[in-house]
Amino acid sequence: MTTITETEIKEQPQAWAKTFDRFRSNGENVRATLEAFADKRLVFTGCGTSYYLALSAASAWTGITGRAGRAVTASDVFLHPSSLFSRTGKPAGIVISRSGETTEAVRAAEFLGEKMDAETLAVTCRPDSQLAGACRRKLVAEAPEKSVVMTKSFTSMLLLLECLAASESSNNELLEELATLSTRCQELISRVDDRAREIAQLDALDHFVFLGQGPFYGLACESMLKMKEMSLSTSEAFHSLEFRHGPISTVTDESLVVLLLSDTAREQELRVLQDVQRLGATTMAIGNDLQGVNADFTFELQSGLPDVARLPLYMPVTQLLAYHRARHKGIDPDSPKNLTRVVVLE
Ligand code: F1P
């Protein structure tokens, strides 16, 4: 019996194609947004999954445009602004929220726009939301979801922000690479689903660690959150090399360490995987050109794309791992424990 969550994970190819097409037909709005953002320091913000999206999007924005972007939690924007913003110069804020109704995200947008007179852009799946109304501009991802946990909305909004960065830097080659992700995702999901389920059904595993550097760290955090939200498993995320600086002490033979492998830091990242393998962990690598990689499980993306162009492709693998783990434990991913679709505060 399928679920809403599985359906939406497998709808990612269509969501990415529609999101990309909507972006390309939205040229005037994109140009106006980029003009408003010119010479501004960009602050990416959100909550939960949308904060982890902000982490990856800010890192990708910096790598693509050469202009500094940073990610902060929406709550810190209005609760600890002096710890975030310099007293001189105005940032521009990109506020990310699937629902557009998360109180902290709306409050962050209002603080940026009203208290700091900053330019604000809503990135959301709901064009008619409070957030869209609280921001001066909006970009919409074509990824409406019924599920509580975010899957296609995360990757579609990430794709949207990468398209924005590619437009900012007039990088048409990157835009063309991003246009191919939908087809690549369709092939990937059909190729990896069964193996993700087999691994998720290994009862010997009970501790899940996701590792990533640079723009992959936000993806590692989101993969950790999916595993927690859907399967209620012990799950953690770290910058890959940071794992040696203490958290590695928790590795046992029940650990599955998943490396979201980059090209940029490939050799150093693979050494971490060897270290944890020597400690008895089961290891998994997701990335490009994995022939000869010494890991218990490898998920080859077959993308041929550079790091920043292939970021969304990692997520269906870890989403399916978490989804199948939940089903194996008899948990309904459509009704995650203690969670609601939107966190609304009084
Ligand atoms: C943010 C969020 C989700 C979480 C749950 C509650 O939602 O924290 O990340 O999985 O659904 O809301 P949004 O602001 O992106 O709508």
mmCIF file of C-alpha atoms and ligand atoms in Angstrom:
data_model
loop_
_atom_site.group_PDB
_atom_site.id
_atom_site.type_symbol
_atom_site.label_atom_id
_atom_site.label_comp_id
_atom_site.label_asym_id
_atom_site.label_seq_id
_atom_site.Cartn_x
_atom_site.Cartn_y
_atom_site.Cartn_z
ATOM 1 C CA MET A 1 0.000 0.000 0.000
ATOM 2 C CA THR A 2 1.597 3.299 -1.000
ATOM 3 C CA THR A 3 1.469 6.484 1.045
ATOM 4 C CA ILE A 4 1.253 10.209 0.332
ATOM 5 C CA THR A 5 4.908 10.554 1.336
ATOM 6 C CA GLU A 6 6.158 7.885 -1.060
ATOM 7 C CA THR A 7 4.031 9.331 -3.858
ATOM 8 C CA GLU A 8 5.510 12.790 -3.308
ATOM 9 C CA ILE A 9 9.099 11.472 -3.144
ATOM 10 C CA LYS A 10 8.507 9.834 -6.522
ATOM 11 C CA GLU A 11 6.851 12.955 -7.960
ATOM 12 C CA GLN A 12 10.129 14.886 -7.703
ATOM 13 C CA PRO A 13 10.984 14.600 -11.424
ATOM 14 C CA GLN A 14 7.691 16.218 -12.410
ATOM 15 C CA ALA A 15 7.950 18.855 -9.667
ATOM 16 C CA TRP A 16 11.479 19.814 -10.774
ATOM 17 C CA ALA A 17 10.425 20.094 -14.428
ATOM 18 C CA LYS A 18 7.430 22.309 -13.586
ATOM 19 C CA THR A 19 9.492 24.445 -11.185
ATOM 20 C CA PHE A 20 12.207 24.967 -13.780
ATOM 21 C CA ASP A 21 9.672 25.863 -16.485
ATOM 22 C CA ARG A 22 7.890 28.333 -14.184
ATOM 23 C CA PHE A 23 11.234 29.949 -13.345
ATOM 24 C CA ARG A 24 12.161 30.330 -17.001
ATOM 25 C CA SER A 25 8.791 31.952 -17.782
ATOM 26 C CA ASN A 26 9.197 34.366 -14.861
ATOM 27 C CA GLY A 27 12.052 36.413 -16.309
ATOM 28 C CA GLU A 28 10.793 39.896 -15.441
ATOM 29 C CA ASN A 29 10.262 39.008 -11.776
ATOM 30 C CA VAL A 30 13.669 37.344 -11.606
ATOM 31 C CA ARG A 31 15.406 40.363 -13.131
ATOM 32 C CA ALA A 32 13.626 42.747 -10.751
ATOM 33 C CA THR A 33 14.555 40.542 -7.793
ATOM 34 C CA LEU A 34 18.215 40.366 -8.784
ATOM 35 C CA GLU A 35 18.320 44.138 -9.296
ATOM 36 C CA ALA A 36 16.849 44.678 -5.818
ATOM 37 C CA PHE A 37 19.473 42.283 -4.435
ATOM 38 C CA ALA A 38 22.405 43.882 -6.280
ATOM 39 C CA ASP A 39 25.408 44.508 -3.970
ATOM 40 C CA LYS A 40 23.467 43.235 -0.959
ATOM 41 C CA ARG A 41 24.703 40.610 1.470
ATOM 42 C CA LEU A 42 22.137 37.805 1.197
ATOM 43 C CA VAL A 43 20.658 36.136 4.257
ATOM 44 C CA PHE A 44 18.866 32.836 3.629
ATOM 45 C CA THR A 45 16.478 31.771 6.374
ATOM 46 C CA GLY A 46 13.757 29.280 7.301
ATOM 47 C CA CYS A 47 12.782 26.656 9.893
ATOM 48 C CA GLY A 48 13.344 22.915 10.100
ATOM 49 C CA THR A 49 13.728 21.446 6.635
ATOM 50 C CA SER A 50 13.578 24.963 5.210
ATOM 51 C CA TYR A 51 16.504 26.043 7.420
ATOM 52 C CA TYR A 52 18.556 23.102 6.158
ATOM 53 C CA LEU A 53 17.573 24.153 2.652
ATOM 54 C CA ALA A 54 18.853 27.644 3.517
ATOM 55 C CA LEU A 55 22.207 26.122 4.546
ATOM 56 C CA SER A 56 22.686 24.402 1.189
ATOM 57 C CA ALA A 57 21.231 27.263 -0.848
ATOM 58 C CA ALA A 58 23.459 29.890 0.821
ATOM 59 C CA SER A 59 26.559 27.772 0.190
ATOM 60 C CA ALA A 60 25.534 27.115 -3.419
ATOM 61 C CA TRP A 61 24.716 30.828 -3.959
ATOM 62 C CA THR A 62 28.206 31.814 -2.787
ATOM 63 C CA GLY A 63 29.872 29.169 -4.952
ATOM 64 C CA ILE A 64 27.863 30.094 -8.056
ATOM 65 C CA THR A 65 27.834 33.902 -7.781
ATOM 66 C CA GLY A 66 31.001 34.628 -5.799
ATOM 67 C CA ARG A 67 28.848 36.850 -3.558
ATOM 68 C CA ALA A 68 28.609 35.902 0.108
ATOM 69 C CA GLY A 69 25.368 34.323 1.252
ATOM 70 C CA ARG A 70 24.746 33.056 4.759
ATOM 71 C CA ALA A 71 22.064 30.913 6.381
ATOM 72 C CA VAL A 72 20.475 31.678 9.728
ATOM 73 C CA THR A 73 17.435 30.287 11.528
ATOM 74 C CA ALA A 74 14.290 32.380 11.148
ATOM 75 C CA SER A 75 13.983 32.578 14.941
ATOM 76 C CA ASP A 76 17.414 34.218 15.292
ATOM 77 C CA VAL A 77 16.465 36.902 12.755
ATOM 78 C CA PHE A 78 13.897 38.423 15.090
ATOM 79 C CA LEU A 79 15.164 37.153 18.466
ATOM 80 C CA HIS A 80 18.930 37.762 18.147
ATOM 81 C CA PRO A 81 19.324 40.248 15.277
ATOM 82 C CA SER A 82 22.327 42.007 16.846
ATOM 83 C CA SER A 83 24.222 38.706 16.742
ATOM 84 C CA LEU A 84 23.559 38.441 13.010
ATOM 85 C CA PHE A 85 23.529 41.847 11.370
ATOM 86 C CA SER A 86 26.217 44.496 11.301
ATOM 87 C CA ARG A 87 25.191 48.012 12.242
ATOM 88 C CA THR A 88 26.122 49.261 8.777
ATOM 89 C CA GLY A 89 24.663 48.208 5.445
ATOM 90 C CA LYS A 90 21.398 46.456 4.771
ATOM 91 C CA PRO A 91 21.146 42.744 3.923
ATOM 92 C CA ALA A 92 18.580 41.269 1.579
ATOM 93 C CA GLY A 93 16.548 38.375 2.979
ATOM 94 C CA ILE A 94 15.454 35.172 1.244
ATOM 95 C CA VAL A 95 12.814 33.575 3.465
ATOM 96 C CA ILE A 96 12.058 29.929 2.670
ATOM 97 C CA SER A 97 8.867 28.159 3.733
ATOM 98 C CA ARG A 98 6.890 25.395 2.009
ATOM 99 C CA SER A 99 3.646 26.458 3.666
ATOM 100 C CA GLY A 100 4.393 30.154 3.916
ATOM 101 C CA GLU A 101 2.484 30.023 7.216
ATOM 102 C CA THR A 102 5.251 29.115 9.703
ATOM 103 C CA THR A 103 5.052 31.871 12.310
ATOM 104 C CA GLU A 104 8.833 32.219 12.740
ATOM 105 C CA ALA A 105 9.354 32.556 8.990
ATOM 106 C CA VAL A 106 6.652 35.234 8.692
ATOM 107 C CA ARG A 107 8.048 37.087 11.714
ATOM 108 C CA ALA A 108 11.537 36.962 10.211
ATOM 109 C CA ALA A 109 10.237 38.406 6.933
ATOM 110 C CA GLU A 110 8.398 41.174 8.777
ATOM 111 C CA PHE A 111 11.473 42.002 10.874
ATOM 112 C CA LEU A 112 13.703 42.180 7.792
ATOM 113 C CA GLY A 113 11.250 44.240 5.773
ATOM 114 C CA GLU A 114 9.851 46.549 8.447
ATOM 115 C CA LYS A 115 12.557 46.903 11.119
ATOM 116 C CA MET A 116 15.548 46.764 8.738
ATOM 117 C CA ASP A 117 13.907 48.078 5.565
ATOM 118 C CA ALA A 118 15.611 45.173 3.786
ATOM 119 C CA GLU A 119 14.600 43.716 0.443
ATOM 120 C CA THR A 120 12.806 40.393 1.021
ATOM 121 C CA LEU A 121 12.034 37.447 -1.234
ATOM 122 C CA ALA A 122 9.629 34.655 -0.262
ATOM 123 C CA VAL A 123 10.538 31.203 -1.635
ATOM 124 C CA THR A 124 7.501 29.021 -1.087
ATOM 125 C CA CYS A 125 5.058 26.480 -2.538
ATOM 126 C CA ARG A 126 2.107 28.686 -1.543
ATOM 127 C CA PRO A 127 1.882 31.965 -3.510
ATOM 128 C CA ASP A 128 -1.172 33.047 -1.491
ATOM 129 C CA SER A 129 0.459 32.572 1.918
ATOM 130 C CA GLN A 130 1.148 34.991 4.777
ATOM 131 C CA LEU A 131 4.848 34.834 3.936
ATOM 132 C CA ALA A 132 4.240 35.802 0.309
ATOM 133 C CA GLY A 133 2.219 38.755 1.587
ATOM 134 C CA ALA A 134 4.934 39.748 4.057
ATOM 135 C CA CYS A 135 7.729 39.829 1.459
ATOM 136 C CA ARG A 136 8.311 42.368 -1.302
ATOM 137 C CA ARG A 137 8.784 39.635 -3.918
ATOM 138 C CA LYS A 138 8.161 35.896 -4.240
ATOM 139 C CA LEU A 139 9.346 32.876 -6.192
ATOM 140 C CA VAL A 140 7.111 29.807 -6.216
ATOM 141 C CA ALA A 141 8.136 26.150 -6.504
ATOM 142 C CA GLU A 142 5.659 23.860 -8.244
ATOM 143 C CA ALA A 143 5.720 21.263 -5.447
ATOM 144 C CA PRO A 144 2.503 21.414 -3.408
ATOM 145 C CA GLU A 145 2.495 18.659 -0.780
ATOM 146 C CA LYS A 146 -0.143 16.961 1.351
ATOM 147 C CA SER A 147 2.488 15.225 3.502
ATOM 148 C CA VAL A 148 3.677 16.485 6.875
ATOM 149 C CA VAL A 149 7.322 15.796 6.096
ATOM 150 C CA MET A 150 8.863 17.810 3.258
ATOM 151 C CA THR A 151 10.436 15.946 0.327
ATOM 152 C CA LYS A 152 9.737 17.274 -3.199
ATOM 153 C CA SER A 153 9.170 20.754 -1.767
ATOM 154 C CA PHE A 154 12.732 20.760 -0.348
ATOM 155 C CA THR A 155 14.426 19.765 -3.595
ATOM 156 C CA SER A 156 12.162 21.946 -5.776
ATOM 157 C CA MET A 157 12.842 25.085 -3.720
ATOM 158 C CA LEU A 158 16.577 24.230 -3.732
ATOM 159 C CA LEU A 159 16.446 23.934 -7.519
ATOM 160 C CA LEU A 160 14.628 27.273 -7.723
ATOM 161 C CA LEU A 161 17.351 29.006 -5.674
ATOM 162 C CA GLU A 162 20.105 27.442 -7.777
ATOM 163 C CA CYS A 163 18.358 28.765 -10.900
ATOM 164 C CA LEU A 164 18.275 32.223 -9.284
ATOM 165 C CA ALA A 165 22.010 32.023 -8.555
ATOM 166 C CA ALA A 166 22.748 30.841 -12.104
ATOM 167 C CA SER A 167 20.729 33.791 -13.485
ATOM 168 C CA GLU A 168 22.555 36.222 -11.169
ATOM 169 C CA SER A 169 25.870 35.089 -12.663
ATOM 170 C CA SER A 170 24.523 34.702 -16.241
ATOM 171 C CA ASN A 171 25.700 31.116 -16.083
ATOM 172 C CA ASN A 172 23.675 29.594 -18.921
ATOM 173 C CA GLU A 173 25.729 26.398 -18.860
ATOM 174 C CA LEU A 174 24.622 25.797 -15.267
ATOM 175 C CA LEU A 175 21.005 26.586 -16.152
ATOM 176 C CA GLU A 176 21.174 23.994 -18.909
ATOM 177 C CA GLU A 177 22.635 21.467 -16.438
ATOM 178 C CA LEU A 178 19.851 22.201 -13.946
ATOM 179 C CA ALA A 179 17.302 21.669 -16.740
ATOM 180 C CA THR A 180 18.477 18.039 -17.060
ATOM 181 C CA LEU A 181 17.936 17.142 -13.391
ATOM 182 C CA SER A 182 14.294 16.143 -13.810
ATOM 183 C CA THR A 183 15.084 13.381 -16.324
ATOM 184 C CA ARG A 184 18.106 12.249 -14.315
ATOM 185 C CA CYS A 185 15.963 12.060 -11.183
ATOM 186 C CA GLN A 186 13.382 9.845 -12.907
ATOM 187 C CA GLU A 187 16.087 7.366 -13.921
ATOM 188 C CA LEU A 188 17.746 7.530 -10.502
ATOM 189 C CA ILE A 189 14.590 6.783 -8.481
ATOM 190 C CA SER A 190 13.734 3.753 -10.615
ATOM 191 C CA ARG A 191 17.318 2.499 -10.212
ATOM 192 C CA VAL A 192 17.815 2.973 -6.458
ATOM 193 C CA ASP A 193 14.417 2.387 -4.816
ATOM 194 C CA ASP A 194 14.728 -1.378 -4.284
ATOM 195 C CA ARG A 195 18.286 -1.190 -2.947
ATOM 196 C CA ALA A 196 17.371 1.635 -0.560
ATOM 197 C CA ARG A 197 14.583 -0.564 0.757
ATOM 198 C CA GLU A 198 16.949 -3.555 1.214
ATOM 199 C CA ILE A 199 19.406 -1.452 3.234
ATOM 200 C CA ALA A 200 16.590 0.115 5.267
ATOM 201 C CA GLN A 201 15.474 -3.372 6.256
ATOM 202 C CA LEU A 202 18.844 -4.303 7.862
ATOM 203 C CA ASP A 203 17.934 -4.790 11.539
ATOM 204 C CA ALA A 204 21.611 -4.771 12.515
ATOM 205 C CA LEU A 205 21.643 -1.001 11.842
ATOM 206 C CA ASP A 206 20.289 1.361 14.488
ATOM 207 C CA HIS A 207 22.376 4.562 14.283
ATOM 208 C CA PHE A 208 22.376 6.723 11.147
ATOM 209 C CA VAL A 209 25.032 9.358 10.446
ATOM 210 C CA PHE A 210 24.935 11.652 7.422
ATOM 211 C CA LEU A 211 28.086 13.529 6.401
ATOM 212 C CA GLY A 212 28.590 16.375 3.943
ATOM 213 C CA GLN A 213 30.898 19.374 3.361
ATOM 214 C CA GLY A 214 30.152 22.767 1.812
ATOM 215 C CA PRO A 215 26.696 22.796 0.154
ATOM 216 C CA PHE A 216 26.344 19.103 0.997
ATOM 217 C CA TYR A 217 26.172 19.819 4.748
ATOM 218 C CA GLY A 218 22.632 21.188 4.489
ATOM 219 C CA LEU A 219 21.676 18.047 2.532
ATOM 220 C CA ALA A 220 23.226 15.886 5.274
ATOM 221 C CA CYS A 221 21.164 17.760 7.884
ATOM 222 C CA GLU A 222 17.971 17.312 5.851
ATOM 223 C CA SER A 223 18.723 13.593 5.373
ATOM 224 C CA MET A 224 19.180 13.314 9.165
ATOM 225 C CA LEU A 225 15.848 15.064 9.730
ATOM 226 C CA LYS A 226 13.990 12.792 7.287
ATOM 227 C CA MET A 227 15.350 9.722 9.104
ATOM 228 C CA LYS A 228 14.243 11.176 12.454
ATOM 229 C CA GLU A 229 10.841 12.475 11.335
ATOM 230 C CA MET A 230 9.791 9.418 9.333
ATOM 231 C CA SER A 231 11.381 6.474 11.181
ATOM 232 C CA LEU A 232 12.045 7.850 14.708
ATOM 233 C CA SER A 233 15.616 6.514 14.414
ATOM 234 C CA THR A 234 18.790 7.801 16.091
ATOM 235 C CA SER A 235 20.140 10.028 13.369
ATOM 236 C CA GLU A 236 22.871 12.695 13.223
ATOM 237 C CA ALA A 237 24.514 15.016 10.694
ATOM 238 C CA PHE A 238 27.992 16.578 10.595
ATOM 239 C CA HIS A 239 30.457 18.228 8.290
ATOM 240 C CA SER A 240 32.312 15.171 7.027
ATOM 241 C CA LEU A 241 35.744 15.899 8.529
ATOM 242 C CA GLU A 242 34.183 17.265 11.716
ATOM 243 C CA PHE A 243 33.002 13.753 12.520
ATOM 244 C CA ARG A 244 36.527 12.819 13.685
ATOM 245 C CA HIS A 245 36.509 15.655 16.240
ATOM 246 C CA GLY A 246 34.474 13.823 18.870
ATOM 247 C CA PRO A 247 31.248 12.371 17.404
ATOM 248 C CA ILE A 248 33.225 9.463 15.929
ATOM 249 C CA SER A 249 33.370 8.107 19.490
ATOM 250 C CA THR A 250 29.734 6.989 19.062
ATOM 251 C CA VAL A 251 30.443 4.660 16.109
ATOM 252 C CA THR A 252 29.564 1.007 16.679
ATOM 253 C CA ASP A 253 28.744 -1.960 14.431
ATOM 254 C CA GLU A 254 25.152 -0.707 14.502
ATOM 255 C CA SER A 255 26.171 2.518 12.754
ATOM 256 C CA LEU A 256 25.451 3.304 9.104
ATOM 257 C CA VAL A 257 27.612 6.264 8.009
ATOM 258 C CA VAL A 258 26.320 7.861 4.799
ATOM 259 C CA LEU A 259 28.735 10.155 2.931
ATOM 260 C CA LEU A 260 27.311 12.703 0.496
ATOM 261 C CA LEU A 261 30.483 12.741 -1.593
ATOM 262 C CA SER A 262 31.667 15.881 -3.349
ATOM 263 C CA ASP A 263 34.216 16.230 -6.165
ATOM 264 C CA THR A 264 35.848 19.205 -4.466
ATOM 265 C CA ALA A 265 36.917 17.366 -1.282
ATOM 266 C CA ARG A 266 36.584 13.782 -2.515
ATOM 267 C CA GLU A 267 39.840 12.298 -1.266
ATOM 268 C CA GLN A 268 39.618 13.842 2.207
ATOM 269 C CA GLU A 269 35.964 12.821 2.548
ATOM 270 C CA LEU A 270 36.652 9.227 1.517
ATOM 271 C CA ARG A 271 39.343 8.980 4.207
ATOM 272 C CA VAL A 272 36.687 9.665 6.829
ATOM 273 C CA LEU A 273 34.677 6.760 5.455
ATOM 274 C CA GLN A 274 37.735 4.482 5.736
ATOM 275 C CA ASP A 275 38.265 5.602 9.326
ATOM 276 C CA VAL A 276 34.719 4.732 10.399
ATOM 277 C CA GLN A 277 34.844 1.457 8.484
ATOM 278 C CA ARG A 278 37.879 0.470 10.570
ATOM 279 C CA LEU A 279 35.766 1.159 13.675
ATOM 280 C CA GLY A 280 33.135 -1.315 12.543
ATOM 281 C CA ALA A 281 30.577 0.990 10.941
ATOM 282 C CA THR A 282 28.688 0.067 7.797
ATOM 283 C CA THR A 283 29.412 2.677 5.126
ATOM 284 C CA MET A 284 27.508 4.177 2.203
ATOM 285 C CA ALA A 285 28.706 6.652 -0.413
ATOM 286 C CA ILE A 286 26.402 8.692 -2.675
ATOM 287 C CA GLY A 287 27.993 10.622 -5.542
ATOM 288 C CA ASN A 288 29.660 10.468 -8.941
ATOM 289 C CA ASP A 289 32.291 8.032 -10.282
ATOM 290 C CA LEU A 290 32.118 5.576 -7.393
ATOM 291 C CA GLN A 291 33.882 2.659 -9.122
ATOM 292 C CA GLY A 292 36.628 1.512 -6.799
ATOM 293 C CA VAL A 293 35.265 3.455 -3.811
ATOM 294 C CA ASN A 294 35.695 1.298 -0.700
ATOM 295 C CA ALA A 295 32.211 1.447 0.859
ATOM 296 C CA ASP A 296 29.725 -1.258 1.811
ATOM 297 C CA PHE A 297 27.055 0.414 -0.316
ATOM 298 C CA THR A 298 27.440 2.905 -3.147
ATOM 299 C CA PHE A 299 24.736 4.896 -4.940
ATOM 300 C CA GLU A 300 26.123 6.135 -8.245
ATOM 301 C CA LEU A 301 24.324 9.259 -9.466
ATOM 302 C CA GLN A 302 25.698 8.850 -13.000
ATOM 303 C CA SER A 303 25.203 12.598 -13.365
ATOM 304 C CA GLY A 304 28.463 13.773 -14.909
ATOM 305 C CA LEU A 305 27.533 17.146 -13.363
ATOM 306 C CA PRO A 306 29.708 19.353 -11.136
ATOM 307 C CA ASP A 307 29.015 19.461 -7.382
ATOM 308 C CA VAL A 308 26.668 22.421 -7.305
ATOM 309 C CA ALA A 309 24.601 21.306 -10.307
ATOM 310 C CA ARG A 310 23.807 17.893 -8.844
ATOM 311 C CA LEU A 311 22.845 18.817 -5.259
ATOM 312 C CA PRO A 312 19.104 17.922 -5.542
ATOM 313 C CA LEU A 313 19.940 14.455 -6.948
ATOM 314 C CA TYR A 314 21.305 13.208 -3.584
ATOM 315 C CA MET A 315 18.015 13.668 -1.783
ATOM 316 C CA PRO A 316 15.763 10.986 -3.324
ATOM 317 C CA VAL A 317 18.306 8.379 -2.147
ATOM 318 C CA THR A 318 18.290 9.464 1.507
ATOM 319 C CA GLN A 319 14.545 10.216 1.459
ATOM 320 C CA LEU A 320 13.837 6.668 0.229
ATOM 321 C CA LEU A 321 16.224 5.211 2.834
ATOM 322 C CA ALA A 322 14.301 7.016 5.601
ATOM 323 C CA TYR A 323 10.919 6.191 4.090
ATOM 324 C CA HIS A 324 11.616 2.459 3.798
ATOM 325 C CA ARG A 325 13.118 2.402 7.305
ATOM 326 C CA ALA A 326 9.835 3.801 8.640
ATOM 327 C CA ARG A 327 7.778 1.219 6.754
ATOM 328 C CA HIS A 328 10.116 -1.559 7.974
ATOM 329 C CA LYS A 329 9.472 -0.410 11.562
ATOM 330 C CA GLY A 330 5.723 -0.380 10.955
ATOM 331 C CA ILE A 331 5.555 3.421 11.195
ATOM 332 C CA ASP A 332 3.227 5.438 8.933
ATOM 333 C CA PRO A 333 5.359 8.240 7.380
ATOM 334 C CA ASP A 334 2.184 10.157 6.594
ATOM 335 C CA SER A 335 1.505 10.546 10.327
ATOM 336 C CA PRO A 336 4.874 11.352 11.922
ATOM 337 C CA LYS A 337 4.942 11.392 15.735
ATOM 338 C CA ASN A 338 4.634 14.798 17.496
ATOM 339 C CA LEU A 339 4.764 16.671 14.170
ATOM 340 C CA THR A 340 2.378 19.007 12.369
ATOM 341 C CA ARG A 341 2.597 20.293 8.799
ATOM 342 C CA VAL A 342 3.070 23.840 10.030
ATOM 343 C CA VAL A 343 4.347 25.232 13.354
ATOM 344 C CA VAL A 344 2.114 28.175 14.270
ATOM 345 C CA LEU A 345 2.972 30.102 17.440
ATOM 346 C CA GLU A 346 0.640 32.201 19.571
HETATM 347 C C1 F1P B 1 8.889 24.034 8.211
HETATM 348 C C2 F1P B 1 8.672 22.797 9.111
HETATM 349 C C3 F1P B 1 9.075 21.522 8.395
HETATM 350 C C4 F1P B 1 8.788 20.294 9.262
HETATM 351 C C5 F1P B 1 7.332 20.280 9.689
HETATM 352 C C6 F1P B 1 6.979 21.580 10.376
HETATM 353 O O1 F1P B 1 7.796 24.156 7.371
HETATM 354 O O2 F1P B 1 9.487 22.946 10.241
HETATM 355 O O3 F1P B 1 10.449 21.583 8.096
HETATM 356 O O4 F1P B 1 9.093 19.123 8.518
HETATM 357 O O5 F1P B 1 6.546 20.111 8.535
HETATM 358 O O6 F1P B 1 7.313 22.727 9.518
HETATM 359 P P1 F1P B 1 7.739 25.347 6.276
HETATM 360 O O7 F1P B 1 8.027 26.651 6.981
HETATM 361 O O8 F1P B 1 8.791 25.051 5.244
HETATM 362 O O9 F1P B 1 6.329 25.269 5.749
#
